[in-house]
XYZ file of C-alpha atoms in Angstrom:
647
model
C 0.000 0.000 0.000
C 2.892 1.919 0.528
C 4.342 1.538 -2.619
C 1.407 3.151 -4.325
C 0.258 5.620 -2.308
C 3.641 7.327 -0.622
C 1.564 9.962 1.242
C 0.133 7.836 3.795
C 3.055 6.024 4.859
C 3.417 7.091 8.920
C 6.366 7.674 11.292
C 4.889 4.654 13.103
C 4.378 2.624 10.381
C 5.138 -1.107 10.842
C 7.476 -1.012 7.443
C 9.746 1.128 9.884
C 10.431 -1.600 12.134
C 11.106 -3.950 9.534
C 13.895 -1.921 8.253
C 14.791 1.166 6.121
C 16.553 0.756 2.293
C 20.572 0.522 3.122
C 22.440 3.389 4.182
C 25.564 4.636 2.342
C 27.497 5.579 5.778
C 26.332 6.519 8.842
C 25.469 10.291 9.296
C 27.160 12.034 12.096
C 25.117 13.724 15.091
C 26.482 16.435 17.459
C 25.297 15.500 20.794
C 23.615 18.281 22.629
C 24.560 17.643 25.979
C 27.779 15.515 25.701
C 27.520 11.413 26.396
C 30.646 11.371 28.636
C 32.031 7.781 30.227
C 32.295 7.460 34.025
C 35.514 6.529 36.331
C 36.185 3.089 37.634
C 36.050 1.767 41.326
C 37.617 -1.683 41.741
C 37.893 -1.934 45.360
C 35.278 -2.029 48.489
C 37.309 1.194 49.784
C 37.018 3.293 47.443
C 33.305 3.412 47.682
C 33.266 4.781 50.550
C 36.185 7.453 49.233
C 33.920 8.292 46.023
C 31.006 9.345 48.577
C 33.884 11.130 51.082
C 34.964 12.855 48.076
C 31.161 14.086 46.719
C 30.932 15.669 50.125
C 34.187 17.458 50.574
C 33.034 18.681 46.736
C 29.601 19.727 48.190
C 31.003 20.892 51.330
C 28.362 18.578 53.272
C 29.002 17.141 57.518
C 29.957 13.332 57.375
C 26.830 12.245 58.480
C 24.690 14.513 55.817
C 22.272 11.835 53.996
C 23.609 11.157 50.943
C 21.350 8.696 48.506
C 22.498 7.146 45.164
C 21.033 5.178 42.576
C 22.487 1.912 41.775
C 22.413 0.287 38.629
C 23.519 -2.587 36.813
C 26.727 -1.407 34.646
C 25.241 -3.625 31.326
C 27.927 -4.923 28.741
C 26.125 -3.232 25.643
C 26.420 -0.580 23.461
C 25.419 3.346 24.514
C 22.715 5.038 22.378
C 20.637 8.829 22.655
C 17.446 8.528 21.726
C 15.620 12.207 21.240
C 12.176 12.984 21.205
C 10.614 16.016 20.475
C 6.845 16.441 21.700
C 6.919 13.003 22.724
C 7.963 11.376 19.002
C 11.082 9.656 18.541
C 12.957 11.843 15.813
C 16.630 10.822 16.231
C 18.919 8.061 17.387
C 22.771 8.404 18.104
C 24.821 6.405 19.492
C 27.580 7.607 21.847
C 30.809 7.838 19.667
C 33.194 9.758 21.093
C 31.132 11.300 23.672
C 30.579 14.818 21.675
C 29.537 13.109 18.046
C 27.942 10.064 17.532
C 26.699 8.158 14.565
C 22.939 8.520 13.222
C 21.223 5.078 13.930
C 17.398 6.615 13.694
C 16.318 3.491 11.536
C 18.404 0.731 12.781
C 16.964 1.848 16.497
C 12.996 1.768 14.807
C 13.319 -1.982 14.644
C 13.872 -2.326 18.878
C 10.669 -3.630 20.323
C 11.744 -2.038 23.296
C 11.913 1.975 21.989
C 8.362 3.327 21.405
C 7.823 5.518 18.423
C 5.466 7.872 21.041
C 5.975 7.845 24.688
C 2.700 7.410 26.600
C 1.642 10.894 27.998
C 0.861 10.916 31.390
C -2.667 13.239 30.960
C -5.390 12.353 28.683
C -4.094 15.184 26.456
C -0.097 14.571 26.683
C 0.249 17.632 28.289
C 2.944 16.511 30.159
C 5.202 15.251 27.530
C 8.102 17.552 26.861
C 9.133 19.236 24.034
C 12.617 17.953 23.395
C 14.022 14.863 25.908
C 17.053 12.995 25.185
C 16.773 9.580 26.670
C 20.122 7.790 27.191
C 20.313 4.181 27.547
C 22.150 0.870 26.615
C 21.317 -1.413 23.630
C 21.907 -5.112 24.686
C 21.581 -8.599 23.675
C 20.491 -10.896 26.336
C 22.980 -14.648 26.355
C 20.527 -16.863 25.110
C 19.422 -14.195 21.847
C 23.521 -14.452 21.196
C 23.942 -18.030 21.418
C 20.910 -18.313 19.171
C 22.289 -15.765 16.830
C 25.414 -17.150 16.911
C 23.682 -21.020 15.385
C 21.895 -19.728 13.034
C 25.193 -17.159 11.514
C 27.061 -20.543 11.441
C 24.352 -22.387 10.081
C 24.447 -19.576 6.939
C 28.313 -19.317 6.984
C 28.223 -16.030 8.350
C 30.269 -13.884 10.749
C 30.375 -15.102 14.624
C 30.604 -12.812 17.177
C 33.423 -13.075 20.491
C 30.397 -12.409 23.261
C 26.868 -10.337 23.457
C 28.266 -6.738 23.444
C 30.523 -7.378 20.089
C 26.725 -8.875 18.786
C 25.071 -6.052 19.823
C 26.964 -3.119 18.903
C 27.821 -5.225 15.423
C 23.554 -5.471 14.802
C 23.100 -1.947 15.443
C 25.518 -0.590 13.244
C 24.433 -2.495 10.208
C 24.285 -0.185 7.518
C 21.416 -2.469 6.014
C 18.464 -1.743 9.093
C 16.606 -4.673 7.552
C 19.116 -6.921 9.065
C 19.474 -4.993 12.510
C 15.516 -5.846 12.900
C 16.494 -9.703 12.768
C 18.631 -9.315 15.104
C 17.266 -9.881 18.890
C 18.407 -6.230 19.907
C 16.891 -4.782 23.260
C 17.303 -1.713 25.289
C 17.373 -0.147 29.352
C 16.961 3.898 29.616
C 19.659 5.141 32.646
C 19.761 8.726 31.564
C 19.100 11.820 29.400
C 20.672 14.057 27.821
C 18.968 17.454 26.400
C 15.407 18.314 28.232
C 13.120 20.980 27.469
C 9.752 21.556 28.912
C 10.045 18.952 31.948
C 12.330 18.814 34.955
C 13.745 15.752 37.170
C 14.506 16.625 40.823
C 15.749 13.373 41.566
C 17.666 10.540 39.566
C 15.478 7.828 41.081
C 11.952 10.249 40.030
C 13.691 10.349 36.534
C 13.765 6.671 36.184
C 10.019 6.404 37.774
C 9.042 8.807 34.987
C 10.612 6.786 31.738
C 8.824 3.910 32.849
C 5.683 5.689 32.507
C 6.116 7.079 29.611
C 7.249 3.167 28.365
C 10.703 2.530 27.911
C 11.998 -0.266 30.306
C 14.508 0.192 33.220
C 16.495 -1.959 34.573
C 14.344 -4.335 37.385
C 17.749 -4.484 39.481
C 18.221 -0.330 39.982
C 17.505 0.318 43.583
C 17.887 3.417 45.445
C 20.465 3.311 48.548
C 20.651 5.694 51.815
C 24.195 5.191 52.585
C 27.238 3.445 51.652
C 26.150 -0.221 53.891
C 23.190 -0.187 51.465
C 25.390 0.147 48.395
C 27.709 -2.489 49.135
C 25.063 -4.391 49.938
C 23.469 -3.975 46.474
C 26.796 -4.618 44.982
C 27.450 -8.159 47.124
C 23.812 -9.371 46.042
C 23.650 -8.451 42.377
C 27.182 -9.713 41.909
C 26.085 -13.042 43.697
C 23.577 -13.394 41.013
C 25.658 -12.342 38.149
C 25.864 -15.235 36.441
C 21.629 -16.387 36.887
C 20.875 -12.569 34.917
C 20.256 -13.092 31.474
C 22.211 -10.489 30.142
C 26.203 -9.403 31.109
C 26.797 -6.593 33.320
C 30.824 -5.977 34.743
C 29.950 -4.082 37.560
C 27.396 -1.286 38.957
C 26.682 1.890 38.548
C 26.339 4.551 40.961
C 24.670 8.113 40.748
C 24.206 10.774 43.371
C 19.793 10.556 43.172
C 19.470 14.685 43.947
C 19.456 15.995 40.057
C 20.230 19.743 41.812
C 23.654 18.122 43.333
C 24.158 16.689 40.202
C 24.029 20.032 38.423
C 26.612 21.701 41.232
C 29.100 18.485 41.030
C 29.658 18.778 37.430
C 32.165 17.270 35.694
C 36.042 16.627 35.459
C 37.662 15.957 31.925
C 35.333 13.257 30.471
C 33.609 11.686 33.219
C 30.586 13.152 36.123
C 31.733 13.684 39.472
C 28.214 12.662 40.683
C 28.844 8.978 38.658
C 30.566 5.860 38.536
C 31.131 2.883 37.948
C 32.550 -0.353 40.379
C 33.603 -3.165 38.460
C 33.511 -6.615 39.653
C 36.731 -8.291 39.645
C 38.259 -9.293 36.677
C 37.667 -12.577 35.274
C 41.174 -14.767 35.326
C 42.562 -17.846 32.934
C 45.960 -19.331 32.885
C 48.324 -18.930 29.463
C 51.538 -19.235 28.233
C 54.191 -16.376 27.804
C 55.871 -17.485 24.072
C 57.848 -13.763 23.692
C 58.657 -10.867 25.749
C 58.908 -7.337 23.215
C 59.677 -4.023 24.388
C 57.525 -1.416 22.547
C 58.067 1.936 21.928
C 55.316 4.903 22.242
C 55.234 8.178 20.892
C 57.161 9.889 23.519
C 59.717 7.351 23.886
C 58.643 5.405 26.886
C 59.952 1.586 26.288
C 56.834 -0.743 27.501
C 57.410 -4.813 27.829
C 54.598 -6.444 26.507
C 54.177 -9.931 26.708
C 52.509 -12.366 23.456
C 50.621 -15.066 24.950
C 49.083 -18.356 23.662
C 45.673 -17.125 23.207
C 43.208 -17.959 25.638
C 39.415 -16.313 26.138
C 39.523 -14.122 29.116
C 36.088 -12.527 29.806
C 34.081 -13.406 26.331
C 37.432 -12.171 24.608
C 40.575 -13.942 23.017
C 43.368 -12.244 24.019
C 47.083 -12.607 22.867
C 48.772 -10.452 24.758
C 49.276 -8.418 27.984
C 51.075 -5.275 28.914
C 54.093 -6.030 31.949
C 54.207 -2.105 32.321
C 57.853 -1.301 33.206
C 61.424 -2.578 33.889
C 60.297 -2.591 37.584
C 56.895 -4.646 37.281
C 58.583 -7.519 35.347
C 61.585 -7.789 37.584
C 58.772 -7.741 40.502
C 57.136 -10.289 39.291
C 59.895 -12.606 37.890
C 58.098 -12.641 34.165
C 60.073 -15.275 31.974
C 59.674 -16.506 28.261
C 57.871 -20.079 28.764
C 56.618 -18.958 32.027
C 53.175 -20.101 32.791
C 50.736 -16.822 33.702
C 47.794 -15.649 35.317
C 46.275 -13.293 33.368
C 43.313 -11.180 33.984
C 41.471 -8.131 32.001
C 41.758 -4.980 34.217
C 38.775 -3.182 34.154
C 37.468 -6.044 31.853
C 39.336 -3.807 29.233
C 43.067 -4.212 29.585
C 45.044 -7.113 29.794
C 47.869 -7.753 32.214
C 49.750 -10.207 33.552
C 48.705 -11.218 37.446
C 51.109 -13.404 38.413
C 53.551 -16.251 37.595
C 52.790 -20.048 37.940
C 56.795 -21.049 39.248
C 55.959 -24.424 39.220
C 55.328 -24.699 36.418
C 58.125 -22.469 34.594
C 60.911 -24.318 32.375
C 63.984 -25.566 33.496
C 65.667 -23.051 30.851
C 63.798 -20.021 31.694
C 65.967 -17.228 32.201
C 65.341 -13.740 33.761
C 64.103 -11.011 30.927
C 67.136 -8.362 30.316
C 65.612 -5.401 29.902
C 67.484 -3.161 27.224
C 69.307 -0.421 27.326
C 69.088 0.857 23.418
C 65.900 1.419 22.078
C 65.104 -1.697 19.668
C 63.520 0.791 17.135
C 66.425 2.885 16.388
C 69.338 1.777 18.164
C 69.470 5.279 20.676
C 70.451 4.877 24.429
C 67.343 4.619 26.457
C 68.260 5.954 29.709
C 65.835 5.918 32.258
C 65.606 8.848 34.361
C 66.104 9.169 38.157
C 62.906 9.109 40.017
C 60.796 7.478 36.928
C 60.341 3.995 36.587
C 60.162 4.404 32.505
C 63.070 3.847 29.883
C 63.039 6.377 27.559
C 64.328 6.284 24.064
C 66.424 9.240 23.505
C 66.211 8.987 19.165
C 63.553 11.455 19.295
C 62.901 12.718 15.633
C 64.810 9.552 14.179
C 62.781 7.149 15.795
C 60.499 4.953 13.590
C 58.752 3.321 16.469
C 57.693 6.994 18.085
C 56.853 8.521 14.818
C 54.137 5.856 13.911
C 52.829 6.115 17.286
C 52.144 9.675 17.011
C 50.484 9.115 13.859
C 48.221 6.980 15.349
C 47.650 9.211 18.516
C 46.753 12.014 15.648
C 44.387 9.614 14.293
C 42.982 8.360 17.407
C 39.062 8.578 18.318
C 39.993 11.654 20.636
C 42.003 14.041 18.499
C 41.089 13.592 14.786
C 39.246 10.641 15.008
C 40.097 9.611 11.197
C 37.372 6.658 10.459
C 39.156 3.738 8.126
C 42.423 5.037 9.429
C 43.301 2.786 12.534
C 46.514 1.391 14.109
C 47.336 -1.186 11.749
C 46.532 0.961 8.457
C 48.745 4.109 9.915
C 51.533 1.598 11.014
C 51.294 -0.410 6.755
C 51.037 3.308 5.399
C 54.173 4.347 6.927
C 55.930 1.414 5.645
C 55.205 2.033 2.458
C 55.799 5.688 2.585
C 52.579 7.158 1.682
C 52.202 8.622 5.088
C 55.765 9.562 7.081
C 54.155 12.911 9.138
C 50.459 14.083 9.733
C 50.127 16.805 6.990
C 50.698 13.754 4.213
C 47.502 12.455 6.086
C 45.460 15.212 4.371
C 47.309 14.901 1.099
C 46.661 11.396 0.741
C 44.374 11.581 -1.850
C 46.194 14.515 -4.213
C 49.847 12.212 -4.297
C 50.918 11.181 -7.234
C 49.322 8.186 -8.962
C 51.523 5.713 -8.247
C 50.779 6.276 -4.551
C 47.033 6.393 -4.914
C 48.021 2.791 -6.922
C 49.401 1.373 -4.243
C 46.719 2.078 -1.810
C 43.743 1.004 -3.805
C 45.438 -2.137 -4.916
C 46.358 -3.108 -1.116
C 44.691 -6.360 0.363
C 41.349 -5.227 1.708
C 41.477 -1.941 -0.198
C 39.990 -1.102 -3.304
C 37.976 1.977 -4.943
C 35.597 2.099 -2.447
C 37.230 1.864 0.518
C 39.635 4.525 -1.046
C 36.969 7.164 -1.392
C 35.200 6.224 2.205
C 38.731 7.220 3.430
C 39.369 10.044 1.772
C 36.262 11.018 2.725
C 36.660 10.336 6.105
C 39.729 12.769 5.852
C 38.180 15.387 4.309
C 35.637 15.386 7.184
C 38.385 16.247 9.777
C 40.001 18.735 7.557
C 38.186 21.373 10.392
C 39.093 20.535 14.429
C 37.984 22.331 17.478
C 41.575 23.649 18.866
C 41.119 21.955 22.262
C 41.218 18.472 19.949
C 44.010 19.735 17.816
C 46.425 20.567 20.897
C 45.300 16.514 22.159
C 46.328 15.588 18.614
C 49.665 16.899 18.964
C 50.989 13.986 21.548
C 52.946 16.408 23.639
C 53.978 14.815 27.203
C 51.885 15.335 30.120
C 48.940 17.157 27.920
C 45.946 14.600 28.089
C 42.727 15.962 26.700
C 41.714 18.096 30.304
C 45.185 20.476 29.704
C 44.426 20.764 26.531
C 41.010 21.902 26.943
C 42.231 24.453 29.540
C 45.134 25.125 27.489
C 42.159 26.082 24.325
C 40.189 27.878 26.751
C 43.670 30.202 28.056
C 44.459 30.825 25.090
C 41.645 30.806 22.222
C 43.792 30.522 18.938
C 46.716 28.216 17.998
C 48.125 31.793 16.838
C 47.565 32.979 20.497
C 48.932 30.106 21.702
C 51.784 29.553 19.498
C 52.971 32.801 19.966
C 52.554 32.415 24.156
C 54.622 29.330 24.077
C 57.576 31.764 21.874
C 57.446 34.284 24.458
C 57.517 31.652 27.238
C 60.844 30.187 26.436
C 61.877 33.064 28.711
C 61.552 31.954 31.960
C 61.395 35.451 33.639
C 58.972 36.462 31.379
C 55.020 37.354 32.052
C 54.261 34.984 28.903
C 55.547 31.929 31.272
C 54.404 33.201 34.619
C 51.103 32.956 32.984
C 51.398 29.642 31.894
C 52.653 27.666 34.954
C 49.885 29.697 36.252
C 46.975 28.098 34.564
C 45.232 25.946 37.385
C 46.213 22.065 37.027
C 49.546 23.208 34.656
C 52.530 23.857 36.368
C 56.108 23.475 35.514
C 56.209 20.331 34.781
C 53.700 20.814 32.097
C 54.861 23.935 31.524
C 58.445 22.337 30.183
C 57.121 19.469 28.188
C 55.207 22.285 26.631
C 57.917 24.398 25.835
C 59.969 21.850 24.495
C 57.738 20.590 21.726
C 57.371 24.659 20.894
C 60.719 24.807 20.410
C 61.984 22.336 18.252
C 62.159 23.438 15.100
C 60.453 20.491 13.464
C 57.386 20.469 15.614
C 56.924 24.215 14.450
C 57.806 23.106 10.782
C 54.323 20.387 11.499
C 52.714 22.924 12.857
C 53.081 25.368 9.700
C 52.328 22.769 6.919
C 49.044 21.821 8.906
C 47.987 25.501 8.867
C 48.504 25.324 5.324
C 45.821 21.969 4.626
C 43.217 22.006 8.060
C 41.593 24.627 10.128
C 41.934 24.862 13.796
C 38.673 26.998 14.907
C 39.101 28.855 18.242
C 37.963 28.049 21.222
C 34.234 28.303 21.947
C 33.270 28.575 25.379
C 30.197 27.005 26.710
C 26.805 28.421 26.190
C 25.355 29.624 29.631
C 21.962 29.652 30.310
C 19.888 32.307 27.783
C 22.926 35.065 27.763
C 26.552 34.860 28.616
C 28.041 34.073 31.905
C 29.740 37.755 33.188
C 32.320 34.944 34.154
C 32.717 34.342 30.407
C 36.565 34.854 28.885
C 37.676 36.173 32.416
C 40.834 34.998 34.667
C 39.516 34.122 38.585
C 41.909 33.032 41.222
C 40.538 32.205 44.659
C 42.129 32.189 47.767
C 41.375 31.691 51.161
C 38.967 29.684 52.828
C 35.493 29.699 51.318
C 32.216 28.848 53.445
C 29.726 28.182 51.379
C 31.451 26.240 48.451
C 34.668 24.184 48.467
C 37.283 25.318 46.995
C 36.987 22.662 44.253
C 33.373 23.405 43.477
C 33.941 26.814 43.213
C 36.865 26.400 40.603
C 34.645 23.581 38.551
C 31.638 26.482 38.633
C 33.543 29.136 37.025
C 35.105 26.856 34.399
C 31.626 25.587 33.632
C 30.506 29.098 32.960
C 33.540 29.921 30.548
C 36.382 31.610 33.012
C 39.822 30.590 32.882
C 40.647 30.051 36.401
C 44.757 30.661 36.901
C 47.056 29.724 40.665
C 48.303 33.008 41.334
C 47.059 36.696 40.885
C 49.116 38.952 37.765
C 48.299 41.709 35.456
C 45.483 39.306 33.554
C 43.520 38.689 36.158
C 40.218 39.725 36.153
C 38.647 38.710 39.981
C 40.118 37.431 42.587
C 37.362 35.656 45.315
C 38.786 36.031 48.793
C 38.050 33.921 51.923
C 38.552 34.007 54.862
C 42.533 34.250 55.793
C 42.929 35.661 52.089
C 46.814 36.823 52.911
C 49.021 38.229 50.312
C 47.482 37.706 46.939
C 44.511 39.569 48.454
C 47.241 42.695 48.880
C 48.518 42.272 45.411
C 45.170 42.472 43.906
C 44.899 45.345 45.393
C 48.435 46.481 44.154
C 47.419 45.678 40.705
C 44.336 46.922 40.596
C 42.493 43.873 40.176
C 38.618 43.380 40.955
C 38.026 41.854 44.492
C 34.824 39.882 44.815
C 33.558 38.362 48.258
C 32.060 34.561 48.171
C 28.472 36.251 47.679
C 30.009 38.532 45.057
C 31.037 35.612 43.433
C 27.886 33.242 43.499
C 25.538 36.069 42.393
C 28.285 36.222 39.046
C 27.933 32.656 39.043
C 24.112 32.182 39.112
């Protein structure tokens, strides 16, 4: 009926479910509110340090009430489902945490997502204009054991355990065959709201229940820290009897107004997170010991194992961290191993089985030389890493960078993993990150060579050149994280973007800051959470001349857009592009809270007070920068002057 009469096919129409015609690619979606991951707890203590810690944050007495939500932590795949007046219109999945991948008809197929959420009055009055419901797309064990059969049964693909199954069926670029799939979802979250408000986490969940998405049966909400662990000893009991896979629990802070004051810190909520249970463990065989090189030299021994399924997952190998850890432990060649996934994420190596080690097995000499390039590898007092010292000439460290440039977090180049960056630089068609972006204008016998690789052809050509071309813009704050400098994760180099704005600005900052007397570097080590520690590694990739050569031929085939501060509210924070320092002892907000508040709201918030500083919020027992404020003619704001700025 469809077919010949187009206008009366319906959002809800059963044809949706079945599945849409096939995509091309996946379309990308900007997610309004950021899907961020959480932090890990692994041990009983720490519970009680994660609620110590929300309170210090909050400035709350040890025995203040202090509820939170606890959740199973399921083994799926995140997705963002938004509705606008109570109609699903989107579907994203989490990405990256900022951009996610459109999945709108592969999601229409889930049994478990209504096209229309119930309203709760006879008129849907109550439903809200725009809610973003997060939640986790699963497949439940006995749905992937049956998949599993009948993919054999065809010849088709298996899959290693329910999460690869699930996030594999919802990505299929044919939706037809994501609704054969036995796909299913929880709601734990949400992301953009307009038009309805949640005071607590707990009321939230009560709410999406109503409205008819499921929630997980097992949530429960906890007074205190005995009922947590509690929660956590019972559920983890029963583990194995649930029908699904969860690695550990989830915990949120139920009051959605503490929520809103705790924030966050880098990519993770300081009012969430997660406790794994421990790690699943198997026994395996150490055949070689290699010593790896990363991009800033640090020499890693990683050990290749008979593979054995830890967890749902084969693994082959295990990191043995450092020349300290594998002396510790008395790691050999032949050796017999415990091995375990930290996290469920990482392997490593637990322990040694002695009795069972060789007769021949001889203790691991770690080297001295880098076994890239042949430099000494000296290994600093005080640090427990070798370093190569080839710098510049070093294969091993070059390629690594590349693929930190690459990497989900930085440019986030899709087609262009680890093992493609480390073939291309083989070969020569990629040897720094500008020939990244022209890849596809080379000459011909390069483009030859990469469309007539094993698993490359036309297509795959143009998906990555298109891919590149994609990335050929970059918010600053990702560009600095790009640049693999030492000691600059992706939380310096967001405050580094917000100090400075530009990479002009910045560029020309890190120049002036080779002087160590100079304002340019007083500023700098100034910047809360930078120091001069930071503050060296910094000026050391600014001032070798290659790393500024990079830096001009990537001006010259990407833009780096300045820094954009957060929107605030319906007009800009007053707080907005300023420099705050605090000192003193605040009574109404910790210090911490106070710091996170301002940054949320667009200020830069430097250590110390100078000539760019805009407020400084005194305390009580403010002492001397209080006087040189004063000196330089800075504002002074009291606590109240400062939380009537701050909203």
């Amino acid at each position: 009926i469809e077919d010949r009469f187009p206008a009366l096919i319906r959002d809800d129409s059963p044809s949706r479910r079945v599945g849409a015609a096939p995509l091309g690619a996946f379309a990308k979606v900007t997610h309004a509110v950021p899907m961020l991951s959480l932090g890990n707890l692994f041990e009983r203590v720490e519970v009680g340090e994660f609620a110590a810690g929300i309170r210090r944050f909050l400035k709350l007495a040890d025995d203040h009430p202090l509820a939170l939500v606890v959740e199973p932590k399921i083994d799926g795949l995140s997705v963002s489902l938004r509705y606008e007046s109570g109609r699903l219109v989107q579907a994203a999945t989490r990405g990256d945490g900022r951009e996610g991948e459109d999945v709108t008809a592969n999601i229409r197929t889930l049994a478990a997502v209504p096209e229309h959420l119930t309203p709760d009055g006879p008129a849907g009055e109550a439903l809200p204009s725009v809610v973003e419901i997060r939640g986790e797309v699963y497949m439940t064990r006995d749905a992937f054991l049956d998949l599993n059969q009948r993919q054999a049964e065809a010849g088709g693909k298996t899959f290693a355990n329910p999460r690869n199954a699930a996030a594999g069926s919802l990505r299929q670029k044919d939706a037809a065959i994501t609704a054969g799939r036995p796909l299913t979802l929880f709601a734990y979250g949400w992301g953009e709201v307009v038009g309805a408000d949640f005071p607590t986490q707990s009321a939230f969940l009560e709410q999406v229940r109503a409205w008819g998405l499921p929630v997980n049966p097992e949530t429960r909400l906890c007074v205190d820290i005995a009922q947590v662990l509690a929660a956590y000893d019972d559920i983890g009991a029963r583990r194995a009897a649930l029908t699904y896979d969860i690695d550990g629990l989830v915990y949120k802070v139920d009051r959605v107004d503490w929520q809103r004051r705790l924030g966050f810190v880098s990519r993770a909520p300081r009012w969430a997170t997660a406790h794994k249970f421990p790690a699943e463990q198997a026994r395996t065989v150490v055949q070689a010991i290699r010593v790896q090189v990363g991009r800033t030299g640090a020499l890693t021994p990683v050990a290749d194992l008979a593979p054995v399924t830890v967890g749902g997952v084969v693994v082959s190998r295990a990191t043995l961290h450092n020349e300290d850890e594998i002396r510790r432990k008395d790691v050999r060649e032949g050796d017999t191993v415990v091995i375990q996934r930290a996290g469920d994420v990482i392997p490593q190596v637990v322990s040694v089985v002695v009795e069972q080690r060789p007769e021949d097995a001889a203790p691991f000499a770690f080297p001295e030389r880098c076994p890239a390039c042949g430099s000494e590898a000296p290994r600093p007092e005080g640090e427990a890493v070798r370093r190569c010292s080839g710098g510049l000439i070093c294969p091993a460290q070059a390629v690594e960078r590349l693929k930190h440039f690459v990497s989900r977090d930085a440019f986030d180049i899709e087609g262009l993993g680890a093992k493609a960056v480390e073939a291309f630089h083989q070969d020569g068609l990629i040897r720094a990150p500008t020939d990244i972006f022209r890849l596809e204008a080379r000459d011909r016998e390069s483009l030859r060579r990469l469309k007539n690789r094993d698993g490359w052809g036309e297509t795959s050509a143009a998906n990555l050149f298109r891919a590149i071309d994609a990335r050929r813009v970059i918010s600053l704050e990702r560009f600095i994280y790009a640049l693999g400098i030492r000691q600059v994760g992706q939380a310096t180099a967001r405050l580094l973007a917000q100090h400075y704005g530009t990479l002009q600005t910045l560029r020309e900052a890190m120049a002036a800051a080779q002087d160590e007397t100079s304002a340019a570097y007083e500023h700098l080590v100034n910047i809360n959470d930078v120091g001069a520690s930071v503050a060296r590694d910094l000026l050391d990739f600014f001032h070798e001349p290659h790393n500024r050569e990079v830096l001009d031929a990537l001006a010259a085939v990407i833009t780096v857009e300045p820094f954009e501060a957060p929107a605030v509210g319906d007009g800009e924070s007053p707080l907005a592009g300023k420099t705050v320092v605090f000192t003193g002892t605040l009574e109404t907000l910790s210090r911490a809270e106070a710091k996170a508040r301002a940054q949320a709201l667009g200020a830069r918030v430097a250590g110390s007070v100078s000539k760019k500083t805009d407020y400084l919020v005194i305390g009580a027992d403010a002492g001397s920068k209080a006087a040189k404020a004063r000196d330089l003619g800075v504002a002074v704001l009291s606590e109240d002057d400062f939380r009537g700025m701050a909203g």
